[in-house]
Short mmCIF file of N, CA and C in Angstrom, two decimals:
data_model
loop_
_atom_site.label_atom_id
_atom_site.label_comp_id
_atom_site.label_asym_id
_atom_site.label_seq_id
_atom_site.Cartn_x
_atom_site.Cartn_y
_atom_site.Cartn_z
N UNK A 1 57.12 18.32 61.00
CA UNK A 1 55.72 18.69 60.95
C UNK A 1 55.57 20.19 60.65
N UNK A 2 56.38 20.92 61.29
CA UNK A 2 56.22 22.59 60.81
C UNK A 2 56.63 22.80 59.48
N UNK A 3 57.47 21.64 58.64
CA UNK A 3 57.83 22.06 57.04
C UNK A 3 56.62 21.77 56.37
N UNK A 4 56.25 21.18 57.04
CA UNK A 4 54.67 20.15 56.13
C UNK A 4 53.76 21.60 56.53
N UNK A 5 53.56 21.79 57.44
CA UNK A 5 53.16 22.99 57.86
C UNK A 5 52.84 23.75 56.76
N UNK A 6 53.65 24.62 57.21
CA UNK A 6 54.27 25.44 56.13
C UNK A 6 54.63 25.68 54.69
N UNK A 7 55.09 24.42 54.19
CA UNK A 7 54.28 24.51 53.26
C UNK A 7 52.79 23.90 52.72
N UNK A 8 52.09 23.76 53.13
CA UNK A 8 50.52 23.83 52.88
C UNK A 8 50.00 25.19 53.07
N UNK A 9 50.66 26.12 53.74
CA UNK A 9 50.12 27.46 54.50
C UNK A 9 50.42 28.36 52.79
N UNK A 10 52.12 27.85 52.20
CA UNK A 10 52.31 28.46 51.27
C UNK A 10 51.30 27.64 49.71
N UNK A 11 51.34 26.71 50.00
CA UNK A 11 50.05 26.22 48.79
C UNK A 11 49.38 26.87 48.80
N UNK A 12 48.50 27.22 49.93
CA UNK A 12 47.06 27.57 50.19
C UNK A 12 47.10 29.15 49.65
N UNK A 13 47.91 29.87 50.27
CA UNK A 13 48.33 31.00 49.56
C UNK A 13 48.40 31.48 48.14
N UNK A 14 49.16 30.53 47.95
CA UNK A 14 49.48 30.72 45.96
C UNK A 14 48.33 30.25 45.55
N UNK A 15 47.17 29.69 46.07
CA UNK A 15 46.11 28.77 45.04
C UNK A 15 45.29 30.23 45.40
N UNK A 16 44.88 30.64 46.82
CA UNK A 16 43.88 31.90 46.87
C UNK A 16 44.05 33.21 46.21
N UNK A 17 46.04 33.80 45.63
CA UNK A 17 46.19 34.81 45.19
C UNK A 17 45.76 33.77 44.09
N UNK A 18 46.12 33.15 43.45
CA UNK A 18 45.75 32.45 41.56
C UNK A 18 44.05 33.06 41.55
N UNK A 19 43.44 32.46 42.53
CA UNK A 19 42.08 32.34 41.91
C UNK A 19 41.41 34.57 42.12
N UNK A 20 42.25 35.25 43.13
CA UNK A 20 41.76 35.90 42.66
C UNK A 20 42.46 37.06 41.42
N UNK A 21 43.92 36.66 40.83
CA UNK A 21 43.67 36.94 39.91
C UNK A 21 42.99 36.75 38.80
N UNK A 22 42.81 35.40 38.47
CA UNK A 22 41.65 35.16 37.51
C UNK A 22 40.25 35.97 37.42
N UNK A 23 39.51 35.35 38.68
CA UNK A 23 38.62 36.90 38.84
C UNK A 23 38.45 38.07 38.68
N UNK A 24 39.92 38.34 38.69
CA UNK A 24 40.27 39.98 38.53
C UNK A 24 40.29 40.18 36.82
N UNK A 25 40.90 39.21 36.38
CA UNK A 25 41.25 39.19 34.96
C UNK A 25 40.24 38.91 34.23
N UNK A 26 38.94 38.49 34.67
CA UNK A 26 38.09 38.10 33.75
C UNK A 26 36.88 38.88 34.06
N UNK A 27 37.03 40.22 35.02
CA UNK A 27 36.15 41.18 34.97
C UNK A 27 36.60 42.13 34.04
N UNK A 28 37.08 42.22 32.79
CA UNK A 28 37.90 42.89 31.94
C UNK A 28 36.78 42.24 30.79
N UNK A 29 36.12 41.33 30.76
CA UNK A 29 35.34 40.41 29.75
C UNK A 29 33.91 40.04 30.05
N UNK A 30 33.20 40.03 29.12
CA UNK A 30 32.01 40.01 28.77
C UNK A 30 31.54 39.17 28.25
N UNK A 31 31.08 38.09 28.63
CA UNK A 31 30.16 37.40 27.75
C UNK A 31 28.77 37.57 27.10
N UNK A 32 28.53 37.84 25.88
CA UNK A 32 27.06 38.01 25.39
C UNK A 32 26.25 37.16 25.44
N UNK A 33 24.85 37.08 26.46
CA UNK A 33 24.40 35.74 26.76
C UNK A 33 23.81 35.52 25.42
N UNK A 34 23.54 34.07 25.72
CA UNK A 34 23.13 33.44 24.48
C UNK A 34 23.94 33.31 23.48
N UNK A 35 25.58 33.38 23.38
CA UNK A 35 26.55 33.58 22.27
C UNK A 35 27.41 32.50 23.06
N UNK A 36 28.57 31.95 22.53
CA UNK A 36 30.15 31.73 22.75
C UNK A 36 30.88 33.14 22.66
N UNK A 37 30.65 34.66 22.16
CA UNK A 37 31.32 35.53 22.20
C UNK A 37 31.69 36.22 23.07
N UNK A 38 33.05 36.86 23.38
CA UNK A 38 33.50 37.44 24.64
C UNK A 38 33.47 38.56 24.11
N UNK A 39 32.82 39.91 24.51
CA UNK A 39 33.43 41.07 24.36
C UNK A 39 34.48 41.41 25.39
N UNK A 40 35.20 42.05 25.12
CA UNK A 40 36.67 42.87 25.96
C UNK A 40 36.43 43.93 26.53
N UNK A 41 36.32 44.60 27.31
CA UNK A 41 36.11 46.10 27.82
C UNK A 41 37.56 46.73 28.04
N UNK A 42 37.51 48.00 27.37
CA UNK A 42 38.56 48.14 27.79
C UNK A 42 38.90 49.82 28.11
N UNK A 43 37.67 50.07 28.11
CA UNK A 43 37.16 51.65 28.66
C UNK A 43 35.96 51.96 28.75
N UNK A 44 34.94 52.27 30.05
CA UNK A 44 34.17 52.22 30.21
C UNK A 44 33.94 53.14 31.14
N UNK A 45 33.00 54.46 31.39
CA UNK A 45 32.77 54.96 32.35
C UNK A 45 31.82 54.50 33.38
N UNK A 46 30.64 53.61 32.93
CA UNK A 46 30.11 53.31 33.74
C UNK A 46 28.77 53.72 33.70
N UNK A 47 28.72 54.99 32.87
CA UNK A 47 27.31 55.83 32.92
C UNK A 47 26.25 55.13 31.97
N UNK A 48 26.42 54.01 31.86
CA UNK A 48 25.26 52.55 30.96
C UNK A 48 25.69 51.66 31.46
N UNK A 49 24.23 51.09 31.83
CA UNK A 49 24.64 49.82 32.67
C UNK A 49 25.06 48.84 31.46
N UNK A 50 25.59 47.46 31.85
CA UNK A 50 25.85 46.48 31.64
C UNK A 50 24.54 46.01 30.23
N UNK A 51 23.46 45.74 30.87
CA UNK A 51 22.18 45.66 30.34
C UNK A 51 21.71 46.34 28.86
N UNK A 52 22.12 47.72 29.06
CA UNK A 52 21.47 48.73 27.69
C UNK A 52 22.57 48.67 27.13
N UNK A 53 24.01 48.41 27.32
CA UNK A 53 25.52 48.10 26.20
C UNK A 53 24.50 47.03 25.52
N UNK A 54 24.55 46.06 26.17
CA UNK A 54 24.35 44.78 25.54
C UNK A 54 22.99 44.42 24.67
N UNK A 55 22.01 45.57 25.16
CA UNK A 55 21.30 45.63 23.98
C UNK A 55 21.45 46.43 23.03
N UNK A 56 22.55 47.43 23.12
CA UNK A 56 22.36 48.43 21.68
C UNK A 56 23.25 47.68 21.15
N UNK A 57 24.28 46.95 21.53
CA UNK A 57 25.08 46.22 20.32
C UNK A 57 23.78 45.26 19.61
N UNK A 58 23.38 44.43 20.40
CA UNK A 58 21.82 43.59 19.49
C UNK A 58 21.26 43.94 18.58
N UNK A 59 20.78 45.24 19.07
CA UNK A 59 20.27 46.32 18.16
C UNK A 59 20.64 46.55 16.75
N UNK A 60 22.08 46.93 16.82
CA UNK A 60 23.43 47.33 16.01
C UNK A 60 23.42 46.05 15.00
N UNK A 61 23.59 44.53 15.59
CA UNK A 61 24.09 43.68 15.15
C UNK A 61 22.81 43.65 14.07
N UNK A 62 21.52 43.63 15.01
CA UNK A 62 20.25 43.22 14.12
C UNK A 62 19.87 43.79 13.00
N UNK A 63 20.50 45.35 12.71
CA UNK A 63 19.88 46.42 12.28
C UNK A 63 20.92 45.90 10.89
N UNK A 64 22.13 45.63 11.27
CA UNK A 64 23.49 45.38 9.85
C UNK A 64 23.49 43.78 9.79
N UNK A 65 22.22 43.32 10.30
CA UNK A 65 22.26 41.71 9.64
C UNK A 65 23.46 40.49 9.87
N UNK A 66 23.34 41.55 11.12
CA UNK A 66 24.95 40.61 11.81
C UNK A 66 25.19 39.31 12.92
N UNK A 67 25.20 38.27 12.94
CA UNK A 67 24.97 37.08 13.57
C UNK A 67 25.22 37.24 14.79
N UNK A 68 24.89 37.08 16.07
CA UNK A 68 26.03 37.26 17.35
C UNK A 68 25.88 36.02 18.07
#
């Protein structure tokens, strides 16, 4: 009973570090709502929110006739 134990203790473990690397790994990515497209981040200070990125690319895209 303590191997059965034990390992479920180690399942449970490996499934909670998995899920929060994923999480971790997919705050690196962006989805543009209303798209299938992922943007990548991959330097960002921070000093624009989330919100005004994602509309000056719109902007950008709309202005060069670009699909997103």
């Amino acid at each position: 009973m303590k191997k059965f134990k034990l390992c479920l203790d180690i399942i449970v473990l490996l499934l909670i570090s998995g899920l929060l690397y994923v999480f971790t790994f997919k705050e690196q990515e962006e989805i543009i709502p209303n798209s299938s497209h992922v943007i990548t981040i991959t330097n960002w200070d921070k000093t624009s929110s989330k919100s005004k990125v994602l509309n000056t690319i719109k902007a950008q895209a709309k202005n060069q006739n670009i699909q997103i």
